[in-house]
Every structure is written in C-alpha cells, then in structure tokens.
Amino acid sequence: MRIGFVTGGTLSEFSENYEGELPDVVCFGFQAIGKVSYERELKGETSLFEDVALLSKEQKNVVLCGCYTDARGVKRKSVVVAERGRILGVSDMVNRLDGGDFRSGAGIRIFETAAGKLGVVVAEDFYFPRVIETLSVCGAEVAIVIFEELTESLEQTLMRAQAFMYGIPVCLCAFGYAEAADIGGKLSFSSPQSPCIFDLKREQEYHLIETRQRGFYKKKKGTF
C-alpha cells in the first residue's frame, strides 16, 4: 500500500501542482481545507467536500483530509474520506479534552477501500490508546492518524508503542511532518517533505494470549 502525505499547503494547490506517481492513499492535514460548514455545503455555497471527492476521482485513489466541521454551531475536528469520486464518510474526534472548543463525535470508523481497511484516528483521539485498540480488534489493516501539530517526541513515542501493543502499522500525518511505525514498534518512515510517499508493508500477526482473573463465576449444576 503506497501512502502519500501532504503536510503543507491546501488541497487545491496540491491538485494543481502534483505531477508524481499516484499513491493508493493520500492523507492531508487540517490545513488542506480548513473550516467546513455543513449548512453551507448543503446549500451549495461551498464545495469543499466535493473538492476532496473530485481529487480522489482524478487520481483514482483514496483521499483522507482533516478539517474543522461546523454543524449549526457544533464544532468538531473531523476527517473526510473519499474514494474514486465518492464520499465514504466523515469520521469525528470522539474524545473531548477539558471542555475544549471542539465537541466529541460518535463512533470510531474503519473504511473498507480498494487499498485496504483503513482505520481513522482524528487529532487528540491519538492520546487515547483504546481508539487504536478498537481499530485493531475490528480488523483495520492500518491506523491513519490525521493530527494538527506535533510536539518534540510525544506523538512518535505513542505511535511506536501503540503499533507494537495492538499489532497494526500506524501512520501519522501532521502539519509539517509525517511518520509511520511498524508492528514491531520501530520507526519505519519519517519525513518533513510535502508531499512524500511511503510504501507500507502489510503485516498481520496473531498470538494466543492467556490470563487468569477473578470473576465470571458460575455455580456448578447438580446432577439429575
């Protein structure tokens, strides 16, 4: 699976200027289309989601794009996903930190595409390990994190740890930087260039894990 990362510039700038090889998946940070009003989109006053869909149609691939959605005053951090000209859906951040400006959405999503099963992690959801654990349990082949801006090393440490713990590669696209970790917890890709392309190796490995714990007690039935 070839994954492209666009960590700077707008969606339209990329669409007009990119002339390289076409990856299977292209990931854009939150700077690409910025704020999206559902009301204005439905009225036809803006066409930002349509632009994402058109790009995926032109390139015949999957496009993931971070954005700030506004549903009648309810603001969320979101990622819109399109494939070959069709909007597959919008995934919202499900965890709200300290009563911030952005509200929490509902549901963690995996998108089945021609490129594979893509699990989407939105912004600060990356700080909650159960998000990637859920994606792994539900069959995602890769977790793609669309983030805002990285700190010095925290996100890279989390990315490597969660890839190792939950057994799926983790790719992260943020403003100014992109990186990826394999299921061994190693950094397999990092680049400040925009755009940049990474050849993701498909890795799926399963192990039998047994534990002992209290609970689940059932009284034995007597014989008849």
PDB file of N, CA, C and O in Angstrom, residues 59-99:
ATOM      1  N   GLN A  59      -7.432  11.102  -9.292  1.00  0.00           N
ATOM      2  CA  GLN A  59      -6.265  10.267  -9.020  1.00  0.00           C
ATOM      3  C   GLN A  59      -6.605   8.780  -8.927  1.00  0.00           C
ATOM      4  O   GLN A  59      -5.710   7.942  -8.824  1.00  0.00           O
ATOM      5  N   LYS A  60      -7.903   8.457  -8.926  1.00  0.00           N
ATOM      6  CA  LYS A  60      -8.358   7.072  -8.833  1.00  0.00           C
ATOM      7  C   LYS A  60      -7.798   6.375  -7.598  1.00  0.00           C
ATOM      8  O   LYS A  60      -7.239   5.279  -7.668  1.00  0.00           O
ATOM      9  N   ASN A  61      -7.955   7.058  -6.460  1.00  0.00           N
ATOM     10  CA  ASN A  61      -7.423   6.508  -5.220  1.00  0.00           C
ATOM     11  C   ASN A  61      -8.292   6.935  -4.043  1.00  0.00           C
ATOM     12  O   ASN A  61      -9.432   7.342  -4.219  1.00  0.00           O
ATOM     13  N   VAL A  62      -7.736   6.814  -2.848  1.00  0.00           N
ATOM     14  CA  VAL A  62      -8.441   7.190  -1.617  1.00  0.00           C
ATOM     15  C   VAL A  62      -7.803   8.467  -1.077  1.00  0.00           C
ATOM     16  O   VAL A  62      -6.577   8.584  -1.029  1.00  0.00           O
ATOM     17  N   VAL A  63      -8.633   9.408  -0.659  1.00  0.00           N
ATOM     18  CA  VAL A  63      -8.153  10.672  -0.095  1.00  0.00           C
ATOM     19  C   VAL A  63      -8.744  10.851   1.299  1.00  0.00           C
ATOM     20  O   VAL A  63      -9.954  10.728   1.487  1.00  0.00           O
ATOM     21  N   LEU A  64      -7.869  11.129   2.277  1.00  0.00           N
ATOM     22  CA  LEU A  64      -8.287  11.459   3.639  1.00  0.00           C
ATOM     23  C   LEU A  64      -7.858  12.892   3.917  1.00  0.00           C
ATOM     24  O   LEU A  64      -6.698  13.247   3.679  1.00  0.00           O
ATOM     25  N   CYS A  65      -8.782  13.692   4.422  1.00  0.00           N
ATOM     26  CA  CYS A  65      -8.485  15.105   4.605  1.00  0.00           C
ATOM     27  C   CYS A  65      -9.023  15.604   5.939  1.00  0.00           C
ATOM     28  O   CYS A  65     -10.212  15.508   6.216  1.00  0.00           O
ATOM     29  N   GLY A  66      -8.132  16.143   6.769  1.00  0.00           N
ATOM     30  CA  GLY A  66      -8.545  16.724   8.034  1.00  0.00           C
ATOM     31  C   GLY A  66      -9.286  18.033   7.819  1.00  0.00           C
ATOM     32  O   GLY A  66      -9.011  18.767   6.861  1.00  0.00           O
ATOM     33  N   CYS A  67     -10.228  18.339   8.711  1.00  0.00           N
ATOM     34  CA  CYS A  67     -10.988  19.588   8.598  1.00  0.00           C
ATOM     35  C   CYS A  67     -11.670  19.890   9.929  1.00  0.00           C
ATOM     36  O   CYS A  67     -11.757  19.039  10.816  1.00  0.00           O
ATOM     37  N   TYR A  68     -12.165  21.120  10.045  1.00  0.00           N
ATOM     38  CA  TYR A  68     -12.927  21.547  11.216  1.00  0.00           C
ATOM     39  C   TYR A  68     -14.378  21.720  10.773  1.00  0.00           C
ATOM     40  O   TYR A  68     -14.697  22.657  10.045  1.00  0.00           O
ATOM     41  N   THR A  69     -15.238  20.813  11.182  1.00  0.00           N
ATOM     42  CA  THR A  69     -16.628  20.858  10.721  1.00  0.00           C
ATOM     43  C   THR A  69     -17.507  21.648  11.686  1.00  0.00           C
ATOM     44  O   THR A  69     -17.264  21.675  12.898  1.00  0.00           O
ATOM     45  N   ASP A  70     -18.521  22.271  11.118  1.00  0.00           N
ATOM     46  CA  ASP A  70     -19.467  23.077  11.892  1.00  0.00           C
ATOM     47  C   ASP A  70     -20.885  22.651  11.505  1.00  0.00           C
ATOM     48  O   ASP A  70     -21.316  22.850  10.373  1.00  0.00           O
ATOM     49  N   ALA A  71     -21.592  22.038  12.467  1.00  0.00           N
ATOM     50  CA  ALA A  71     -22.979  21.625  12.244  1.00  0.00           C
ATOM     51  C   ALA A  71     -23.886  22.508  13.084  1.00  0.00           C
ATOM     52  O   ALA A  71     -24.149  22.218  14.254  1.00  0.00           O
ATOM     53  N   ARG A  72     -24.291  23.625  12.516  1.00  0.00           N
ATOM     54  CA  ARG A  72     -25.150  24.601  13.211  1.00  0.00           C
ATOM     55  C   ARG A  72     -24.571  25.019  14.556  1.00  0.00           C
ATOM     56  O   ARG A  72     -25.246  24.983  15.593  1.00  0.00           O
ATOM     57  N   GLY A  73     -23.316  25.372  14.550  1.00  0.00           N
ATOM     58  CA  GLY A  73     -22.654  25.855  15.758  1.00  0.00           C
ATOM     59  C   GLY A  73     -21.938  24.799  16.562  1.00  0.00           C
ATOM     60  O   GLY A  73     -21.158  25.123  17.470  1.00  0.00           O
ATOM     61  N   VAL A  74     -22.161  23.525  16.264  1.00  0.00           N
ATOM     62  CA  VAL A  74     -21.465  22.437  16.944  1.00  0.00           C
ATOM     63  C   VAL A  74     -20.199  22.130  16.143  1.00  0.00           C
ATOM     64  O   VAL A  74     -20.276  21.594  15.038  1.00  0.00           O
ATOM     65  N   LYS A  75     -19.055  22.480  16.714  1.00  0.00           N
ATOM     66  CA  LYS A  75     -17.794  22.351  16.005  1.00  0.00           C
ATOM     67  C   LYS A  75     -17.073  21.072  16.403  1.00  0.00           C
ATOM     68  O   LYS A  75     -17.030  20.717  17.583  1.00  0.00           O
ATOM     69  N   ARG A  76     -16.513  20.403  15.401  1.00  0.00           N
ATOM     70  CA  ARG A  76     -15.785  19.160  15.649  1.00  0.00           C
ATOM     71  C   ARG A  76     -14.528  19.107  14.787  1.00  0.00           C
ATOM     72  O   ARG A  76     -14.466  19.725  13.722  1.00  0.00           O
ATOM     73  N   LYS A  77     -13.554  18.348  15.263  1.00  0.00           N
ATOM     74  CA  LYS A  77     -12.404  18.003  14.430  1.00  0.00           C
ATOM     75  C   LYS A  77     -12.760  16.720  13.698  1.00  0.00           C
ATOM     76  O   LYS A  77     -13.201  15.749  14.324  1.00  0.00           O
ATOM     77  N   SER A  78     -12.571  16.731  12.386  1.00  0.00           N
ATOM     78  CA  SER A  78     -13.073  15.624  11.575  1.00  0.00           C
ATOM     79  C   SER A  78     -12.087  15.259  10.476  1.00  0.00           C
ATOM     80  O   SER A  78     -11.153  16.000  10.179  1.00  0.00           O
ATOM     81  N   VAL A  79     -12.328  14.097   9.876  1.00  0.00           N
ATOM     82  CA  VAL A  79     -11.589  13.658   8.691  1.00  0.00           C
ATOM     83  C   VAL A  79     -12.604  13.153   7.683  1.00  0.00           C
ATOM     84  O   VAL A  79     -13.398  12.254   7.991  1.00  0.00           O
ATOM     85  N   VAL A  80     -12.593  13.736   6.489  1.00  0.00           N
ATOM     86  CA  VAL A  80     -13.468  13.280   5.416  1.00  0.00           C
ATOM     87  C   VAL A  80     -12.701  12.284   4.557  1.00  0.00           C
ATOM     88  O   VAL A  80     -11.511  12.485   4.271  1.00  0.00           O
ATOM     89  N   VAL A  81     -13.363  11.196   4.183  1.00  0.00           N
ATOM     90  CA  VAL A  81     -12.718  10.128   3.406  1.00  0.00           C
ATOM     91  C   VAL A  81     -13.480   9.944   2.098  1.00  0.00           C
ATOM     92  O   VAL A  81     -14.702   9.791   2.089  1.00  0.00           O
ATOM     93  N   ALA A  82     -12.747   9.971   0.990  1.00  0.00           N
ATOM     94  CA  ALA A  82     -13.352   9.790  -0.335  1.00  0.00           C
ATOM     95  C   ALA A  82     -12.547   8.772  -1.128  1.00  0.00           C
ATOM     96  O   ALA A  82     -11.340   8.629  -0.948  1.00  0.00           O
ATOM     97  N   GLU A  83     -13.259   8.054  -2.009  1.00  0.00           N
ATOM     98  CA  GLU A  83     -12.601   7.070  -2.875  1.00  0.00           C
ATOM     99  C   GLU A  83     -13.188   7.144  -4.268  1.00  0.00           C
ATOM    100  O   GLU A  83     -14.397   7.019  -4.447  1.00  0.00           O
ATOM    101  N   ARG A  84     -12.326   7.405  -5.249  1.00  0.00           N
ATOM    102  CA  ARG A  84     -12.700   7.409  -6.665  1.00  0.00           C
ATOM    103  C   ARG A  84     -13.966   8.225  -6.943  1.00  0.00           C
ATOM    104  O   ARG A  84     -14.873   7.775  -7.640  1.00  0.00           O
ATOM    105  N   GLY A  85     -14.022   9.398  -6.352  1.00  0.00           N
ATOM    106  CA  GLY A  85     -15.131  10.309  -6.622  1.00  0.00           C
ATOM    107  C   GLY A  85     -16.324  10.197  -5.698  1.00  0.00           C
ATOM    108  O   GLY A  85     -17.296  10.931  -5.856  1.00  0.00           O
ATOM    109  N   ARG A  86     -16.256   9.324  -4.703  1.00  0.00           N
ATOM    110  CA  ARG A  86     -17.396   9.119  -3.803  1.00  0.00           C
ATOM    111  C   ARG A  86     -16.978   9.374  -2.366  1.00  0.00           C
ATOM    112  O   ARG A  86     -15.949   8.881  -1.912  1.00  0.00           O
ATOM    113  N   ILE A  87     -17.774  10.169  -1.646  1.00  0.00           N
ATOM    114  CA  ILE A  87     -17.519  10.394  -0.226  1.00  0.00           C
ATOM    115  C   ILE A  87     -17.935   9.146   0.555  1.00  0.00           C
ATOM    116  O   ILE A  87     -19.106   8.754   0.540  1.00  0.00           O
ATOM    117  N   LEU A  88     -16.975   8.507   1.231  1.00  0.00           N
ATOM    118  CA  LEU A  88     -17.278   7.311   2.018  1.00  0.00           C
ATOM    119  C   LEU A  88     -17.833   7.666   3.389  1.00  0.00           C
ATOM    120  O   LEU A  88     -18.589   6.884   3.975  1.00  0.00           O
ATOM    121  N   GLY A  89     -17.456   8.836   3.896  1.00  0.00           N
ATOM    122  CA  GLY A  89     -17.966   9.244   5.196  1.00  0.00           C
ATOM    123  C   GLY A  89     -17.056  10.255   5.864  1.00  0.00           C
ATOM    124  O   GLY A  89     -16.004  10.622   5.341  1.00  0.00           O
ATOM    125  N   VAL A  90     -17.493  10.714   7.027  1.00  0.00           N
ATOM    126  CA  VAL A  90     -16.732  11.662   7.841  1.00  0.00           C
ATOM    127  C   VAL A  90     -16.546  11.066   9.224  1.00  0.00           C
ATOM    128  O   VAL A  90     -17.515  10.635   9.864  1.00  0.00           O
ATOM    129  N   SER A  91     -15.314  11.011   9.670  1.00  0.00           N
ATOM    130  CA  SER A  91     -15.002  10.481  10.994  1.00  0.00           C
ATOM    131  C   SER A  91     -14.671  11.643  11.925  1.00  0.00           C
ATOM    132  O   SER A  91     -13.845  12.495  11.587  1.00  0.00           O
ATOM    133  N   ASP A  92     -15.317  11.698  13.094  1.00  0.00           N
ATOM    134  CA  ASP A  92     -15.112  12.785  14.054  1.00  0.00           C
ATOM    135  C   ASP A  92     -14.245  12.332  15.223  1.00  0.00           C
ATOM    136  O   ASP A  92     -14.233  11.153  15.582  1.00  0.00           O
ATOM    137  N   MET A  93     -13.562  13.289  15.829  1.00  0.00           N
ATOM    138  CA  MET A  93     -12.842  13.019  17.076  1.00  0.00           C
ATOM    139  C   MET A  93     -13.864  12.663  18.155  1.00  0.00           C
ATOM    140  O   MET A  93     -14.860  13.369  18.332  1.00  0.00           O
ATOM    141  N   VAL A  94     -13.639  11.571  18.884  1.00  0.00           N
ATOM    142  CA  VAL A  94     -14.645  11.088  19.833  1.00  0.00           C
ATOM    143  C   VAL A  94     -14.327  11.459  21.283  1.00  0.00           C
ATOM    144  O   VAL A  94     -15.161  11.246  22.167  1.00  0.00           O
ATOM    145  N   ASN A  95     -13.157  12.005  21.544  1.00  0.00           N
ATOM    146  CA  ASN A  95     -12.773  12.377  22.903  1.00  0.00           C
ATOM    147  C   ASN A  95     -12.544  13.887  22.994  1.00  0.00           C
ATOM    148  O   ASN A  95     -11.753  14.440  22.230  1.00  0.00           O
ATOM    149  N   ARG A  96     -13.234  14.529  23.924  1.00  0.00           N
ATOM    150  CA  ARG A  96     -13.100  15.972  24.130  1.00  0.00           C
ATOM    151  C   ARG A  96     -12.242  16.216  25.364  1.00  0.00           C
ATOM    152  O   ARG A  96     -12.511  15.682  26.442  1.00  0.00           O
ATOM    153  N   LEU A  97     -11.223  17.050  25.224  1.00  0.00           N
ATOM    154  CA  LEU A  97     -10.289  17.288  26.312  1.00  0.00           C
ATOM    155  C   LEU A  97     -10.630  18.572  27.062  1.00  0.00           C
ATOM    156  O   LEU A  97     -10.666  19.656  26.470  1.00  0.00           O
ATOM    157  N   ASP A  98     -10.856  18.459  28.369  1.00  0.00           N
ATOM    158  CA  ASP A  98     -11.001  19.618  29.257  1.00  0.00           C
ATOM    159  C   ASP A  98     -12.002  20.655  28.755  1.00  0.00           C
ATOM    160  O   ASP A  98     -11.764  21.869  28.845  1.00  0.00           O
ATOM    161  N   GLY A  99     -13.111  20.198  28.192  1.00  0.00           N
ATOM    162  CA  GLY A  99     -14.144  21.125  27.760  1.00  0.00           C
ATOM    163  C   GLY A  99     -13.702  22.081  26.682  1.00  0.00           C
ATOM    164  O   GLY A  99     -14.058  23.264  26.682  1.00  0.00           O
TER     165      GLY A  99
END
